[in-house]
Structure formats: C-alpha cells, structure tokens
Short mmCIF file of C-alpha atoms in Angstrom, two decimals:
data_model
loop_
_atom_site.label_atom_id
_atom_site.label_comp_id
_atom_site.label_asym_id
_atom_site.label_seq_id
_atom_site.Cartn_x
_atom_site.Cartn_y
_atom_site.Cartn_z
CA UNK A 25 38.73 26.93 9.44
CA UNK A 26 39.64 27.21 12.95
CA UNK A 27 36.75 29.19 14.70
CA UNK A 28 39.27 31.64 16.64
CA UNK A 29 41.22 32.89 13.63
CA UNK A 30 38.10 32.89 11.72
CA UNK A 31 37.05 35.41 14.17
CA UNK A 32 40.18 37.22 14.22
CA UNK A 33 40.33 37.34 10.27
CA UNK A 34 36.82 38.40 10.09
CA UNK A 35 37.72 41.62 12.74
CA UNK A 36 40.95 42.67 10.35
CA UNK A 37 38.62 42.41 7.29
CA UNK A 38 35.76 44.38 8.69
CA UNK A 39 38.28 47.08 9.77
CA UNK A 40 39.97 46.93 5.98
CA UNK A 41 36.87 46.22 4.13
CA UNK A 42 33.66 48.52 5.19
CA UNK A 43 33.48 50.88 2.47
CA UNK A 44 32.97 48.64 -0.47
CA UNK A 45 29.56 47.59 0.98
CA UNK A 46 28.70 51.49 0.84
CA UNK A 47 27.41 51.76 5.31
CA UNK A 48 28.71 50.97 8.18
CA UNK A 49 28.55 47.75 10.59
CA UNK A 50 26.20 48.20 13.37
CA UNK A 51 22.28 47.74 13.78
CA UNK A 52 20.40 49.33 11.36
CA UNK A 53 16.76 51.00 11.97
CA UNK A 54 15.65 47.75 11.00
CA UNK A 55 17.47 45.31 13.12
CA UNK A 56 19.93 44.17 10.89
CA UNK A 57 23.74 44.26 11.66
CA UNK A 58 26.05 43.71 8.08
CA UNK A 59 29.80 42.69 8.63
CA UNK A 60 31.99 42.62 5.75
CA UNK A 61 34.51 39.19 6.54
CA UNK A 62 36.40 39.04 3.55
CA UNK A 63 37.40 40.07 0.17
CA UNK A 64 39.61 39.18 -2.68
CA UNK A 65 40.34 39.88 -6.39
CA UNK A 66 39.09 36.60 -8.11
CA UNK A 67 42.71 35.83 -9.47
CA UNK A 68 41.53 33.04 -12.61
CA UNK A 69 38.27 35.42 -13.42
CA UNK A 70 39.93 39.30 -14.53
CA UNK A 71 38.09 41.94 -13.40
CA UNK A 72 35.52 40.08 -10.71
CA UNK A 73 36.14 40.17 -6.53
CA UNK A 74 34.48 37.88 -4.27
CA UNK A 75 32.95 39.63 -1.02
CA UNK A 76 31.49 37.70 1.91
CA UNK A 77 29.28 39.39 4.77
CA UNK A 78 27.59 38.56 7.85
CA UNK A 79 24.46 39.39 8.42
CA UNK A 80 22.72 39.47 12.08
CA UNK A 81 19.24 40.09 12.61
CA UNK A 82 17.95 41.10 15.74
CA UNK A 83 14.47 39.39 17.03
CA UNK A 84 12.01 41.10 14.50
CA UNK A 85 14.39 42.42 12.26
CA UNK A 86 14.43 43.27 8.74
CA UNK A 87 16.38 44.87 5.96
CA UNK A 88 14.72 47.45 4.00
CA UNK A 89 13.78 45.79 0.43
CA UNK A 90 17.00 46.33 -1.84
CA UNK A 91 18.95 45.59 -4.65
CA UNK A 92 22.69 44.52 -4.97
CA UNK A 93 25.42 46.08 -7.43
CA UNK A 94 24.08 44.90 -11.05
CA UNK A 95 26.94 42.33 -11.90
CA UNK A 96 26.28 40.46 -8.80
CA UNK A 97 25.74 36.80 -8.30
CA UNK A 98 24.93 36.20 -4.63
CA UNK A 99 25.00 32.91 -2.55
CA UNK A 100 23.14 33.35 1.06
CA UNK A 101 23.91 30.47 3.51
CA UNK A 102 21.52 30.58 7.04
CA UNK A 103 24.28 30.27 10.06
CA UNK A 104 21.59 30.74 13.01
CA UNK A 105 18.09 30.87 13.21
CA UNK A 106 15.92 31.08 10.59
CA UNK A 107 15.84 34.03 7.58
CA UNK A 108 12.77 34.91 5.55
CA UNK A 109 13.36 35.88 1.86
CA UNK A 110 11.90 36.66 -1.30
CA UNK A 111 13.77 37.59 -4.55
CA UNK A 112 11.70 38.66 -7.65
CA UNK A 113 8.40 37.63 -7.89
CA UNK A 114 9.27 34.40 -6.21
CA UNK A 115 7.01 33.51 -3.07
CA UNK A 116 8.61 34.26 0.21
CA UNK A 117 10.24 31.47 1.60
CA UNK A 118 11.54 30.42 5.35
CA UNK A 119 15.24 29.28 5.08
CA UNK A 120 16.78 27.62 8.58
CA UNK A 121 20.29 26.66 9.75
CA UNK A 122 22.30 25.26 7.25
CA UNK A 123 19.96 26.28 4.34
CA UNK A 124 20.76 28.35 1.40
CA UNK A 125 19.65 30.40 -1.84
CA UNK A 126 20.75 32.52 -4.24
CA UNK A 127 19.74 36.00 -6.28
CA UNK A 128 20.99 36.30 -9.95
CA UNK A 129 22.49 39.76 -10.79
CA UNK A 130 19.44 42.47 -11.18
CA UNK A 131 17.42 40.87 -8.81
CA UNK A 132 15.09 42.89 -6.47
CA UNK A 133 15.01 41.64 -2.67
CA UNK A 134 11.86 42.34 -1.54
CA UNK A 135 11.79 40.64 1.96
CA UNK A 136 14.67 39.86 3.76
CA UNK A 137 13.88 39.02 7.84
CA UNK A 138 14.41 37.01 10.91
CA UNK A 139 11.32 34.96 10.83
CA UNK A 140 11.21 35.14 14.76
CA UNK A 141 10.56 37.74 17.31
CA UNK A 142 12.17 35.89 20.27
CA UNK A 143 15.43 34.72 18.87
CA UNK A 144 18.22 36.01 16.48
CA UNK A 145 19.41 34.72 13.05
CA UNK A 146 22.56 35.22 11.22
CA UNK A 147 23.46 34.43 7.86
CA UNK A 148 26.63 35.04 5.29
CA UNK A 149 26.34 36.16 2.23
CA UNK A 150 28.67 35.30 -0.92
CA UNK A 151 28.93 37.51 -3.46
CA UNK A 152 30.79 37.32 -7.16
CA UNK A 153 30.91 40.65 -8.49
CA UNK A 154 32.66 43.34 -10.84
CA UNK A 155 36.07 44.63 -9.28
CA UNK A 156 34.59 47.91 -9.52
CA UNK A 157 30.82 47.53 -8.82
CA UNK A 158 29.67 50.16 -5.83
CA UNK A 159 28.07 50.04 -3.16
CA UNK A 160 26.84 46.00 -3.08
CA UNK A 161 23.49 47.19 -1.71
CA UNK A 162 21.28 49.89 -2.13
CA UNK A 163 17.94 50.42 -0.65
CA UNK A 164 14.82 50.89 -2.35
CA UNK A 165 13.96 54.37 -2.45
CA UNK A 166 10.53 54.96 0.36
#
C-alpha cells in the first residue's frame, strides 16, 4: 500500500473507529500511544470483525498488564524498534523490526514495553474478534 494513503486511511479510521477499542488515542500514563487504523466486518466469517491498531511507545514506555475482549485472536507485528512481551506464563521475550507473535483469546498480557529508554518502538496489532466484543482491552485492575 502506498505509504501516503496509508496514512491518510489510517487518519479517517482513527476519527471513525476510536470507541470500539474502549480510550482514546494519545499517550497514556505509561508511554504508550494506541491508534485504531482500520476495521471491517469479516464478510466470509458471520459475526467476527477484524481491527488493526498502532501502537507507539515512547522511550521507557509500557502498557499496564491487560487482557483483550475474550473471543480475540491477536497477531502483533514490530514496525520500529524493539517491543518486550510476555503472554501467559510464557517467558518474556524481546521482539525487533519485522518480528511478530501472537496471544490466543483469554490470554493475560503481562508485559508489554519498549525494550529501550533512548529510542521509540511501534508496532500493529491484528485482531480477529466477535462483531460485538467490547472494549478490545481492558486493564488489569491495581
């Protein structure tokens, strides 16, 4: 896709699309930034949407350990830097630019990071999930 009307299609989207991930873009306290960029009913697959974000981190910054809506299968693909994650009970693992994982639906992030302090990473995030399934990510309780 052509990197200027990806951008432009990514801007309508975000401005269409914010709600279903249940906040708003923008830095968190953490030093994340999430960006819905698109979604669409799934039309071969009744009843499931597809909904891809961007997520920036900040030098040093971190989501909050989290879960995503329960029917939600969840491809993560490192655009910039380099992410640190652990889902489940897995070990924590550093994924770089042009790496990817994935979390099966019901699984508990438990670290999600930039693993730098001097530079930013970005990645996007895939998901498959129920038409109806609200809010896409929800915070461990502190």
């Amino acid at each position: 896709m052509n990197r200027k009307i990806g951008l432009v299609t990514a801007g309508i989207l975000l401005a269409l699309s914010g709600a279903a991930l249940g906040q708003s873009p923008g830095f968190a306290q953490g030093g994340e930034e999430v960006k819905p960029i698109f979604e669409h009913a799934l039309p071969n697959v009744e009843g499931k949407r597809m909904v891809a974000v961007l997520v920036t981190y900040a030098p040093g910054g971190k989501s909050h350990a989290h879960h995503h809506a329960p029917s939600a299968f969840i491809y993560a693909h490192v655009l910039s830097g380099a992410v640190r994650s652990q889902v489940g009970d897995e070990p924590a693992k550093v994924y770089k630019a042009g790496e990817g994982f994935y979390e099966e639906p019901g699984s508990h992030h438990r670290v999600s990071e930039n693993a730098s302090d001097q530079e930013p990473a970005s990645l996007l995030a895939v998901f498959v999930v129920d038409a109806k399934d609200n809010p896409l990510t929800t915070p461990d309780p502190k």
